[in-house]
Amino acid sequence: MKFKGFIRPDGSVGIRNHVLIMANARGASNLALLIARLVHGATVYVQPQEGGRDTADRQTIARTLIGAARNPNVGGVLVVGVKENGGYPEFDAANFVDAIAASGKPVETVFLNSSGGLQHALGEGMRKARALIQKASECEREEVGLGDLSVAVKCGYSDPTSGMSGNPVVGYLFDRIVEAGGTAMFSETTEVIGAEHILAKRFTDEGQRRKFLDAVARVEAQAKATGEDIRKINPIPANIQAGLTTLEEKSLGAIVKSGSMPIQGCVAYGEKPEGRGLYFMDAWMSSSALFLGFAAAGAVLTIFQVGGGRFPEDALMPSAQSGLVAPTLFMTGNPHAYENIHEEVDFTSGTVISEKEPLASAGDRLVREVLRCASGRLVKGEIMGVKEFPEMYLQGPCL
Amino acid sequence: MKSIIVMHEKDNVGNALEDIRKGDDVSYATNGQKQHLVAQDDVPFGFKVALRDIAPDADIVKYKEVIGMASRPIKAGECVHIHNVKGKRGRGDLEEAQA
């Protein structure tokens, strides 16, 4: 159960080697984009606008940006900004630089006001980005174990196969990772409604169990406050068209992806767990936002387990590597969906239905697929010519 | 003979493992016992079929857990979906009616 990964100065293990160019505030995102265009091999992000957001949402944005930069898949970071400070305190450049530098990885900065304007900042940024990329290119992979991984899963386009042959196979993988001493995360607070009593029993700490149940109650209250039957919102139409009838049914099939290990804690969107083991992230289920939250929490690989019963033939997958620095491996447990979308999907456990393959056998195949990907084999989504800018899970008003 | 899977012996619905047509004989196993029923509806792959008669407002049980309640009488062999099942959780529509 070995793979070859990048051992970072803080001992964490990455499976990719990105150099990330990011702004400390939205107003400098265009500078980050321009610098990224001047070099080869940079990963860049345009973040949500922080202006007019409440403190909790600004903290979420800052935590997510810093977390993504600290992710073990990142071998160097260039932080760009208009100025070092003077905006909202969460976005003071020192907060970013200190937190990233604490992980031991190289971090450089460029500021418009101290470099003498845009044209000078571009030159300085280009020079620093090139140096970071060259330095990162010398990182070498070394042999490490399954327990060095942090992996996170989201299930989506759920259908009745999700709870039968897709999510249970992810649960098997999660059990192996946690047994080996690694970290595994799952999420989607709305989609534990109706199944929270089962998960709650698996929390080892009473305070964390309370936090989890409070999160579920908060989201259900938000759902009721819409005045709608949740079934008009979630399950989404594709779930219902594929045979899922209620949110409770969807939830009961969804939680199986967590496996069977004790749950150590409940973290916020983009919050890194304090320890290793299995964690729940209190977050929005969106494939446009959740994978970035996982990456910010330290996940080096994300899995998108799709039912996909109603996907059209050869469909483009619903999110294009929105983990920013953490690749997304697509899998399905639906044999019919796999026939339709095998060009886009990396792994199928639809064989559990079509060929009566035992879950453990499909699970062992998934462990091997994950190790291959962790050693550097690109997933199909990484080879596509698009990479989207993820959203974030922000909950406050826009004022 | 068409097959369905029943996730737990306490369940009153099973999931079609292939497309089932009205009138098809359907087999399944619970408690190691072979059972069978006759489909009263078309039941597409993945959709649910009632294993026995279910009274209005009675729980629909899958994974030995409650996934909703019958919104009208359901006969054994009928397809079980949004036309005859309502959810119990996240019902903002009911909150408003009570307010």
Short mmCIF file of C-alpha atoms in Angstrom, two decimals:
data_model
loop_
_atom_site.label_atom_id
_atom_site.label_comp_id
_atom_site.label_asym_id
_atom_site.label_seq_id
_atom_site.Cartn_x
_atom_site.Cartn_y
_atom_site.Cartn_z
CA MET A 1 0.00 0.00 0.00
CA LYS A 2 2.78 2.37 -1.02
CA PHE A 3 2.89 5.29 -3.40
CA LYS A 4 5.33 7.98 -4.39
CA GLY A 5 4.57 11.44 -3.08
CA PHE A 6 6.20 14.76 -2.31
CA ILE A 7 7.27 15.00 1.33
CA ARG A 8 6.94 18.67 2.33
CA PRO A 9 9.10 20.45 4.94
CA ASP A 10 6.34 20.06 7.57
CA GLY A 11 6.17 16.30 6.94
CA SER A 12 2.87 16.41 5.06
CA VAL A 13 2.70 14.48 1.79
CA GLY A 14 1.52 15.89 -1.51
CA ILE A 15 0.58 14.06 -4.68
CA ARG A 16 0.89 17.05 -7.03
CA ASN A 17 3.35 19.90 -7.15
CA HIS A 18 1.57 23.16 -7.93
CA VAL A 19 2.94 26.67 -7.70
CA LEU A 20 -0.01 28.80 -6.67
CA ILE A 21 -0.37 32.46 -7.56
CA MET A 22 -3.09 34.12 -5.55
CA ALA A 23 -4.19 37.54 -4.44
CA ASN A 24 -4.77 38.39 -0.81
CA ALA A 25 -7.95 40.23 -1.87
CA ARG A 26 -10.21 40.16 -4.90
CA GLY A 27 -9.04 43.57 -6.09
CA ALA A 28 -5.63 42.13 -6.97
CA SER A 29 -6.88 38.99 -8.69
CA ASN A 30 -6.26 40.46 -12.13
CA LEU A 31 -2.61 40.97 -11.20
CA ALA A 32 -2.44 37.28 -10.24
CA LEU A 33 -4.03 36.31 -13.57
CA LEU A 34 -1.64 38.47 -15.58
CA ILE A 35 1.45 37.09 -13.84
CA ALA A 36 0.20 33.53 -14.30
CA ARG A 37 -0.08 34.17 -18.05
CA LEU A 38 3.56 35.19 -18.20
CA VAL A 39 4.90 31.92 -16.86
CA HIS A 40 4.40 28.23 -17.60
CA GLY A 41 3.10 25.91 -14.93
CA ALA A 42 1.38 28.22 -12.45
CA THR A 43 -1.99 27.57 -10.85
CA VAL A 44 -4.04 30.71 -10.30
CA TYR A 45 -7.29 31.50 -8.54
CA VAL A 46 -9.80 34.34 -8.73
CA GLN A 47 -11.50 34.44 -5.35
CA PRO A 48 -14.91 35.73 -4.24
CA GLN A 49 -15.24 39.45 -3.56
CA GLU A 50 -14.77 40.11 0.16
CA GLY A 51 -16.21 43.65 0.06
CA GLY A 52 -19.54 43.94 1.87
CA ARG A 53 -19.23 40.51 3.42
CA ASP A 54 -19.68 39.91 7.13
CA THR A 55 -16.79 38.85 9.35
CA ALA A 56 -17.68 35.15 9.29
CA ASP A 57 -17.68 35.07 5.49
CA ARG A 58 -14.45 37.07 5.26
CA GLN A 59 -12.86 34.61 7.65
CA THR A 60 -14.07 31.76 5.46
CA ILE A 61 -12.50 33.34 2.38
CA ALA A 62 -9.19 33.97 4.14
CA ARG A 63 -9.13 30.51 5.76
CA THR A 64 -9.85 28.86 2.41
CA LEU A 65 -7.19 30.80 0.52
CA ILE A 66 -4.53 30.18 3.16
CA GLY A 67 -5.57 26.54 3.49
CA ALA A 68 -5.30 25.97 -0.27
CA ALA A 69 -1.83 27.56 -0.25
CA ARG A 70 -0.77 25.34 2.66
CA ASN A 71 -2.08 22.20 0.94
CA PRO A 72 0.70 19.61 0.54
CA ASN A 73 0.07 19.58 -3.21
CA VAL A 74 1.53 23.09 -3.38
CA GLY A 75 5.28 23.44 -3.74
CA GLY A 76 5.48 27.22 -3.74
CA VAL A 77 3.22 30.27 -3.42
CA LEU A 78 3.26 33.80 -4.81
CA VAL A 79 0.95 36.15 -2.91
CA VAL A 80 0.09 39.32 -4.79
CA GLY A 81 -1.78 42.37 -3.58
CA VAL A 82 -2.42 46.03 -4.01
CA LYS A 83 -0.83 46.76 -0.65
CA GLU A 84 0.31 44.84 2.41
CA ASN A 85 -2.56 45.92 4.64
CA GLY A 86 -5.24 48.52 5.15
CA GLY A 87 -8.23 46.54 3.99
CA TYR A 88 -10.22 44.14 6.13
CA PRO A 89 -7.81 42.71 8.72
CA GLU A 90 -8.40 39.10 7.59
CA PHE A 91 -6.62 39.93 4.35
CA ASP A 92 -3.47 41.53 5.73
CA ALA A 93 -0.67 40.05 3.68
CA ALA A 94 1.27 39.16 6.82
CA ASN A 95 -1.54 36.77 7.84
CA PHE A 96 -1.17 34.96 4.55
CA VAL A 97 2.61 34.96 4.36
CA ASP A 98 3.15 33.90 7.98
CA ALA A 99 0.64 31.06 7.77
CA ILE A 100 2.05 29.77 4.49
CA ALA A 101 5.69 30.17 5.56
CA ALA A 102 4.91 28.22 8.76
CA SER A 103 4.43 25.15 6.57
CA GLY A 104 8.04 25.56 5.44
CA LYS A 105 7.26 25.96 1.75
CA PRO A 106 8.66 28.85 -0.29
CA VAL A 107 6.43 31.92 -0.39
CA GLU A 108 7.05 35.21 -2.20
CA THR A 109 5.09 38.43 -2.44
CA VAL A 110 4.47 41.25 -4.91
CA PHE A 111 2.58 44.45 -4.05
CA LEU A 112 1.54 47.10 -6.51
CA ASN A 113 2.22 50.01 -4.17
CA SER A 114 5.74 48.94 -3.20
CA SER A 115 6.88 47.70 -6.59
CA GLY A 116 6.12 50.96 -8.39
CA GLY A 117 2.88 50.25 -10.24
CA LEU A 118 1.43 47.60 -12.51
CA GLN A 119 4.23 47.29 -15.06
CA HIS A 120 6.90 46.95 -12.39
CA ALA A 121 4.73 44.56 -10.39
CA LEU A 122 4.31 42.35 -13.47
CA GLY A 123 8.05 42.15 -13.96
CA GLU A 124 8.72 41.43 -10.32
CA GLY A 125 5.90 38.90 -10.22
CA MET A 126 7.13 37.15 -13.34
CA ARG A 127 10.66 36.92 -11.96
CA LYS A 128 9.49 35.54 -8.60
CA ALA A 129 6.99 33.12 -10.15
CA ARG A 130 9.61 31.74 -12.52
CA ALA A 131 12.01 31.14 -9.65
CA LEU A 132 9.32 29.43 -7.56
CA ILE A 133 8.33 27.18 -10.45
CA GLN A 134 11.90 26.21 -11.19
CA LYS A 135 12.54 25.45 -7.54
CA ALA A 136 9.35 23.37 -7.26
CA SER A 137 10.34 21.42 -10.36
CA GLU A 138 13.24 19.96 -8.41
CA CYS A 139 10.97 18.37 -5.79
CA GLU A 140 11.24 14.60 -6.09
CA ARG A 141 8.74 11.91 -5.25
CA GLU A 142 9.61 9.50 -2.47
CA GLU A 143 7.99 6.29 -1.30
CA VAL A 144 5.30 6.80 1.33
CA GLY A 145 2.25 4.87 2.53
CA LEU A 146 -1.53 4.96 2.25
CA GLY A 147 -1.63 6.42 5.77
CA ASP A 148 0.15 9.55 4.54
CA LEU A 149 -2.86 10.47 2.42
CA SER A 150 -5.66 12.90 3.17
CA VAL A 151 -8.60 12.11 0.89
CA ALA A 152 -12.09 13.62 0.74
CA VAL A 153 -15.28 12.55 -1.01
CA LYS A 154 -18.40 14.14 -2.36
CA CYS A 155 -21.20 12.13 -3.90
CA GLY A 156 -23.31 13.69 -6.59
CA TYR A 157 -25.86 13.14 -9.29
CA SER A 158 -27.05 10.56 -6.81
CA ASP A 159 -29.32 7.77 -7.85
CA PRO A 160 -30.28 4.51 -6.16
CA THR A 161 -26.91 2.95 -7.07
CA SER A 162 -25.17 5.55 -4.89
CA GLY A 163 -26.20 3.78 -1.70
CA MET A 164 -25.75 0.27 -3.12
CA SER A 165 -22.58 0.07 -5.17
CA GLY A 166 -20.92 3.52 -5.27
CA ASN A 167 -20.74 5.04 -1.80
CA PRO A 168 -20.13 1.71 0.01
CA VAL A 169 -16.98 1.25 -2.10
CA VAL A 170 -15.76 4.70 -1.05
CA GLY A 171 -16.56 3.71 2.54
CA TYR A 172 -14.27 0.70 2.12
CA LEU A 173 -11.46 2.97 0.86
CA PHE A 174 -12.01 5.37 3.77
CA ASP A 175 -11.77 2.51 6.28
CA ARG A 176 -8.44 1.41 4.77
CA ILE A 177 -7.05 4.97 4.81
CA VAL A 178 -8.10 5.59 8.42
CA GLU A 179 -6.77 2.18 9.52
CA ALA A 180 -3.45 3.07 7.93
CA GLY A 181 -3.30 6.31 9.94
CA GLY A 182 -4.43 8.70 7.23
CA THR A 183 -7.17 11.31 7.05
CA ALA A 184 -10.55 11.04 5.34
CA MET A 185 -13.25 13.68 5.05
CA PHE A 186 -16.88 13.74 3.95
CA SER A 187 -19.45 16.49 4.03
CA GLU A 188 -22.77 17.77 2.61
CA THR A 189 -24.76 18.79 5.68
CA THR A 190 -28.13 18.90 3.91
CA GLU A 191 -27.59 15.37 2.77
CA VAL A 192 -27.31 13.86 6.20
CA ILE A 193 -30.81 15.06 7.15
CA GLY A 194 -32.73 11.88 7.95
CA ALA A 195 -29.54 9.94 8.66
CA GLU A 196 -27.88 12.13 11.29
CA HIS A 197 -28.85 9.79 14.15
CA ILE A 198 -26.70 7.06 12.57
CA LEU A 199 -23.63 9.27 12.12
CA ALA A 200 -24.03 10.91 15.54
CA LYS A 201 -23.43 7.57 17.25
CA ARG A 202 -20.01 7.34 15.62
CA PHE A 203 -18.61 10.59 17.06
CA THR A 204 -16.08 9.88 19.78
CA ASP A 205 -16.24 13.32 21.41
CA GLU A 206 -19.47 14.64 22.90
CA GLY A 207 -18.67 18.28 22.03
CA GLN A 208 -18.00 17.37 18.39
CA ARG A 209 -21.17 15.27 18.26
CA ARG A 210 -23.16 18.30 19.51
CA LYS A 211 -21.47 20.53 16.92
CA PHE A 212 -22.44 18.08 14.18
CA LEU A 213 -26.07 17.78 15.28
CA ASP A 214 -26.32 21.58 15.66
CA ALA A 215 -25.04 21.97 12.08
CA VAL A 216 -27.68 19.58 10.76
CA ALA A 217 -30.41 21.36 12.76
CA ARG A 218 -29.24 24.75 11.42
CA VAL A 219 -29.41 23.58 7.82
CA GLU A 220 -32.83 21.96 8.27
CA ALA A 221 -34.09 25.22 9.83
CA GLN A 222 -32.73 27.11 6.81
CA ALA A 223 -34.55 24.65 4.54
CA LYS A 224 -37.84 25.12 6.38
CA ALA A 225 -37.42 28.91 6.34
CA THR A 226 -37.76 28.78 2.56
CA GLY A 227 -41.41 27.78 3.05
CA GLU A 228 -40.91 25.01 0.49
CA ASP A 229 -40.94 21.26 0.64
CA ILE A 230 -37.19 20.51 0.61
CA ARG A 231 -37.92 17.99 -2.15
CA LYS A 232 -38.34 20.91 -4.55
CA ILE A 233 -34.71 21.88 -3.78
CA ASN A 234 -32.91 18.70 -2.75
CA PRO A 235 -33.05 15.90 -3.96
CA ILE A 236 -32.27 17.81 -7.14
CA PRO A 237 -34.37 17.02 -10.24
CA ALA A 238 -31.72 14.64 -11.62
CA ASN A 239 -31.90 12.58 -8.40
CA ILE A 240 -35.69 12.27 -8.61
CA GLN A 241 -35.61 11.42 -12.32
CA ALA A 242 -33.20 8.58 -11.47
CA GLY A 243 -35.46 7.12 -8.79
CA LEU A 244 -34.59 8.79 -5.48
CA THR A 245 -37.83 9.77 -3.77
CA THR A 246 -37.03 11.80 -0.64
CA LEU A 247 -34.14 13.66 0.97
CA GLU A 248 -34.10 11.01 3.69
CA GLU A 249 -33.54 8.26 1.12
CA LYS A 250 -30.77 10.26 -0.52
CA SER A 251 -29.12 10.93 2.85
CA LEU A 252 -29.22 7.29 3.95
CA GLY A 253 -27.46 6.29 0.73
CA ALA A 254 -25.02 9.18 1.00
CA ILE A 255 -23.65 8.59 4.49
CA VAL A 256 -22.38 5.15 3.53
CA LYS A 257 -19.43 6.88 1.85
CA SER A 258 -18.04 7.65 5.31
CA GLY A 259 -17.24 3.98 5.93
CA SER A 260 -17.46 2.56 9.43
CA MET A 261 -14.69 4.21 11.45
CA PRO A 262 -15.26 6.52 14.43
CA ILE A 263 -15.75 10.19 13.49
CA GLN A 264 -13.18 12.41 15.19
CA GLY A 265 -14.76 15.78 14.62
CA CYS A 266 -16.90 18.25 12.71
CA VAL A 267 -14.95 21.01 10.94
CA ALA A 268 -16.11 24.14 9.13
CA TYR A 269 -15.79 24.67 5.37
CA GLY A 270 -12.08 24.90 4.56
CA GLU A 271 -11.01 24.16 8.14
CA LYS A 272 -8.16 21.69 8.55
CA PRO A 273 -8.84 18.88 11.03
CA GLU A 274 -6.57 19.01 14.09
CA GLY A 275 -5.73 15.33 13.97
CA ARG A 276 -5.87 12.35 11.65
CA GLY A 277 -8.75 9.99 11.11
CA LEU A 278 -12.28 10.50 9.81
CA TYR A 279 -13.89 13.96 9.84
CA PHE A 280 -17.18 15.53 8.79
CA MET A 281 -17.09 18.97 7.15
CA ASP A 282 -20.15 21.16 7.70
CA ALA A 283 -20.60 22.54 4.17
CA TRP A 284 -22.72 23.08 1.09
CA MET A 285 -22.92 20.06 -1.20
CA SER A 286 -22.08 22.02 -4.37
CA SER A 287 -19.42 20.46 -6.57
CA SER A 288 -18.37 24.00 -7.44
CA ALA A 289 -17.45 24.83 -3.84
CA LEU A 290 -16.94 21.70 -1.78
CA PHE A 291 -13.77 20.40 -3.42
CA LEU A 292 -11.96 23.67 -2.72
CA GLY A 293 -13.13 23.46 0.91
CA PHE A 294 -11.64 19.98 1.10
CA ALA A 295 -8.37 21.14 -0.49
CA ALA A 296 -8.15 24.01 2.00
CA ALA A 297 -8.61 21.45 4.77
CA GLY A 298 -5.59 19.57 3.48
CA ALA A 299 -7.09 16.92 1.22
CA VAL A 300 -4.61 16.06 -1.53
CA LEU A 301 -7.10 13.97 -3.49
CA THR A 302 -10.84 14.37 -3.83
CA ILE A 303 -13.28 11.79 -5.12
CA PHE A 304 -16.52 12.63 -6.90
CA GLN A 305 -18.72 9.55 -6.61
CA VAL A 306 -21.53 10.01 -9.11
CA GLY A 307 -24.68 7.97 -9.55
CA GLY A 308 -25.17 9.48 -12.93
CA GLY A 309 -28.28 7.55 -13.85
CA ARG A 310 -29.52 10.39 -16.04
CA PHE A 311 -26.27 11.61 -17.55
CA PRO A 312 -26.44 11.96 -21.31
CA GLU A 313 -23.95 9.98 -23.37
CA ASP A 314 -20.33 11.11 -23.07
CA ALA A 315 -21.37 13.98 -20.80
CA LEU A 316 -18.93 16.57 -19.59
CA MET A 317 -18.60 15.99 -15.86
CA PRO A 318 -20.38 18.55 -13.71
CA SER A 319 -17.28 20.07 -12.18
CA ALA A 320 -13.96 20.69 -13.89
CA GLN A 321 -11.31 20.06 -11.26
CA SER A 322 -12.74 22.59 -8.82
CA GLY A 323 -10.41 21.45 -6.03
CA LEU A 324 -7.93 23.98 -7.43
CA VAL A 325 -4.82 22.17 -6.15
CA ALA A 326 -6.36 18.79 -5.26
CA PRO A 327 -7.34 16.66 -8.26
CA THR A 328 -10.80 15.08 -8.47
CA LEU A 329 -11.09 11.41 -9.34
CA PHE A 330 -14.48 10.61 -10.83
CA MET A 331 -16.15 7.28 -10.16
CA THR A 332 -19.58 5.73 -10.50
CA GLY A 333 -21.36 2.72 -9.08
CA ASN A 334 -23.93 2.73 -11.87
CA PRO A 335 -23.06 0.25 -14.66
CA HIS A 336 -25.37 1.98 -17.15
CA ALA A 337 -23.91 5.40 -16.39
CA TYR A 338 -20.41 4.00 -16.83
CA GLU A 339 -21.29 2.75 -20.30
CA ASN A 340 -22.41 6.28 -21.12
CA ILE A 341 -19.61 8.28 -19.56
CA HIS A 342 -16.57 5.99 -19.39
CA GLU A 343 -14.47 8.55 -21.29
CA GLU A 344 -14.90 10.99 -18.41
CA VAL A 345 -14.93 8.68 -15.39
CA ASP A 346 -11.80 7.18 -13.84
CA PHE A 347 -13.27 4.23 -11.98
CA THR A 348 -16.42 2.11 -11.92
CA SER A 349 -17.84 -0.11 -9.23
CA GLY A 350 -20.98 -0.64 -11.30
CA THR A 351 -19.67 -4.21 -11.54
CA VAL A 352 -21.07 -4.73 -8.04
CA ILE A 353 -24.49 -4.65 -9.72
CA SER A 354 -23.74 -5.92 -13.23
CA GLU A 355 -21.33 -8.73 -12.31
CA LYS A 356 -22.06 -9.23 -8.62
CA GLU A 357 -18.49 -8.22 -7.75
CA PRO A 358 -18.11 -8.22 -3.95
CA LEU A 359 -17.89 -4.71 -2.43
CA ALA A 360 -14.49 -5.53 -0.89
CA SER A 361 -13.12 -6.51 -4.30
CA ALA A 362 -14.31 -3.25 -5.85
CA GLY A 363 -12.95 -1.45 -2.78
CA ASP A 364 -9.50 -3.00 -3.21
CA ARG A 365 -9.53 -1.91 -6.86
CA LEU A 366 -10.37 1.62 -5.75
CA VAL A 367 -7.50 1.61 -3.23
CA ARG A 368 -5.13 0.67 -6.06
CA GLU A 369 -6.58 3.35 -8.34
CA VAL A 370 -6.12 5.96 -5.62
CA LEU A 371 -2.49 4.91 -5.08
CA ARG A 372 -1.80 5.16 -8.81
CA CYS A 373 -3.28 8.63 -8.93
CA ALA A 374 -1.35 9.59 -5.79
CA SER A 375 1.89 8.48 -7.43
CA GLY A 376 1.30 10.92 -10.26
CA ARG A 377 -0.99 9.30 -12.80
CA LEU A 378 -3.25 12.10 -13.98
CA VAL A 379 -6.99 11.65 -13.58
CA LYS A 380 -9.09 12.24 -16.69
CA GLY A 381 -10.36 15.60 -15.49
CA GLU A 382 -6.83 16.93 -15.08
CA ILE A 383 -6.17 16.37 -18.77
CA MET A 384 -9.19 18.39 -19.88
CA GLY A 385 -8.54 21.80 -21.33
CA VAL A 386 -10.61 23.59 -18.72
CA LYS A 387 -10.18 24.19 -15.04
CA GLU A 388 -12.87 26.20 -13.35
CA PHE A 389 -12.52 28.81 -10.62
CA PRO A 390 -14.33 27.31 -7.65
CA GLU A 391 -16.97 29.06 -5.60
CA MET A 392 -16.86 29.12 -1.79
CA TYR A 393 -19.49 28.27 0.82
CA LEU A 394 -20.41 31.75 2.05
CA GLN A 395 -23.54 32.11 4.14
CA GLY A 396 -23.95 35.75 5.06
CA PRO A 397 -25.74 38.59 3.29
CA CYS A 398 -24.13 40.81 0.63
CA LEU A 399 -24.26 44.28 2.13
CA MET B 1 -38.12 -13.46 -13.71
CA LYS B 2 -36.84 -9.97 -12.82
CA SER B 3 -34.71 -9.18 -9.78
CA ILE B 4 -34.77 -6.48 -7.14
CA ILE B 5 -32.54 -5.88 -4.13
CA VAL B 6 -33.90 -5.43 -0.64
CA MET B 7 -31.34 -3.60 1.49
CA HIS B 8 -32.63 -4.85 4.87
CA GLU B 9 -35.12 -7.45 6.07
CA LYS B 10 -37.22 -4.74 7.77
CA ASP B 11 -37.68 -2.82 4.51
CA ASN B 12 -41.05 -2.61 2.79
CA VAL B 13 -39.55 -1.58 -0.57
CA GLY B 14 -36.88 -3.01 -2.86
CA ASN B 15 -34.89 -1.47 -5.71
CA ALA B 16 -35.13 -2.76 -9.28
CA LEU B 17 -31.82 -4.14 -10.56
CA GLU B 18 -33.15 -4.05 -14.13
CA ASP B 19 -36.07 -2.48 -15.95
CA ILE B 20 -39.27 -4.20 -14.83
CA ARG B 21 -42.52 -4.15 -16.83
CA LYS B 22 -46.02 -4.26 -15.41
CA GLY B 23 -47.03 -7.90 -14.96
CA ASP B 24 -43.45 -9.20 -14.65
CA ASP B 25 -42.68 -11.79 -11.98
CA VAL B 26 -40.17 -10.28 -9.56
CA SER B 27 -37.96 -12.23 -7.18
CA TYR B 28 -35.94 -11.18 -4.16
CA ALA B 29 -34.42 -12.63 -1.03
CA THR B 30 -34.86 -11.57 2.58
CA ASN B 31 -33.70 -13.60 5.60
CA GLY B 32 -32.26 -16.08 3.14
CA GLN B 33 -35.78 -16.82 1.88
CA LYS B 34 -36.75 -16.48 -1.75
CA GLN B 35 -39.81 -14.31 -2.23
CA HIS B 36 -41.67 -13.15 -5.26
CA LEU B 37 -44.32 -10.70 -6.33
CA VAL B 38 -45.96 -9.44 -9.51
CA ALA B 39 -45.16 -5.93 -10.68
CA GLN B 40 -48.26 -3.73 -10.82
CA ASP B 41 -46.42 -0.94 -12.68
CA ASP B 42 -43.41 -0.44 -14.88
CA VAL B 43 -40.47 -0.03 -12.48
CA PRO B 44 -37.32 1.33 -14.16
CA PHE B 45 -33.80 0.29 -13.07
CA GLY B 46 -33.06 1.73 -9.64
CA PHE B 47 -36.65 2.67 -8.83
CA LYS B 48 -38.46 1.17 -5.86
CA VAL B 49 -41.24 -1.40 -5.73
CA ALA B 50 -43.52 -2.08 -2.73
CA LEU B 51 -42.96 -5.52 -1.17
CA ARG B 52 -46.36 -5.46 0.56
CA ASP B 53 -49.43 -3.27 0.87
CA ILE B 54 -48.65 0.04 2.57
CA ALA B 55 -51.41 2.12 4.21
CA PRO B 56 -51.67 5.90 3.78
CA ASP B 57 -49.33 7.75 6.18
CA ALA B 58 -47.47 4.53 6.98
CA ASP B 59 -43.66 4.69 6.92
CA ILE B 60 -41.70 3.75 3.84
CA VAL B 61 -38.70 1.78 5.13
CA LYS B 62 -35.40 1.25 3.28
CA TYR B 63 -31.98 0.51 4.81
CA LYS B 64 -34.18 -0.36 7.89
CA GLU B 65 -34.72 3.41 8.23
CA VAL B 66 -37.70 5.64 7.49
CA ILE B 67 -37.31 7.39 4.13
CA GLY B 68 -40.78 8.97 4.06
CA MET B 69 -44.50 8.12 4.34
CA ALA B 70 -47.15 6.90 1.94
CA SER B 71 -49.27 9.73 0.56
CA ARG B 72 -51.95 7.25 -0.55
CA PRO B 73 -52.56 3.48 -0.31
CA ILE B 74 -49.78 1.54 -2.05
CA LYS B 75 -50.30 -2.05 -3.18
CA ALA B 76 -47.60 -4.71 -3.21
CA GLY B 77 -45.86 -4.59 -6.59
CA GLU B 78 -46.55 -0.90 -7.24
CA CYS B 79 -43.77 1.49 -8.12
CA VAL B 80 -42.94 3.62 -5.05
CA HIS B 81 -41.88 7.16 -5.88
CA ILE B 82 -42.88 10.81 -5.53
CA HIS B 83 -46.43 10.14 -6.74
CA ASN B 84 -47.23 8.04 -3.68
CA VAL B 85 -44.58 9.05 -1.11
CA LYS B 86 -43.93 12.28 0.76
CA GLY B 87 -40.86 13.21 2.77
CA LYS B 88 -41.02 13.88 6.50
CA ARG B 89 -37.99 16.13 6.88
CA GLY B 90 -37.24 19.67 5.73
CA ARG B 91 -40.93 20.37 5.09
CA GLY B 92 -41.00 24.15 4.96
CA ASP B 93 -44.37 23.93 3.21
CA LEU B 94 -45.94 22.34 6.28
CA GLU B 95 -44.32 24.83 8.68
CA GLU B 96 -45.95 27.65 6.78
CA ALA B 97 -49.35 25.95 6.80
CA GLN B 98 -49.13 25.63 10.57
CA ALA B 99 -47.94 29.18 11.12
#
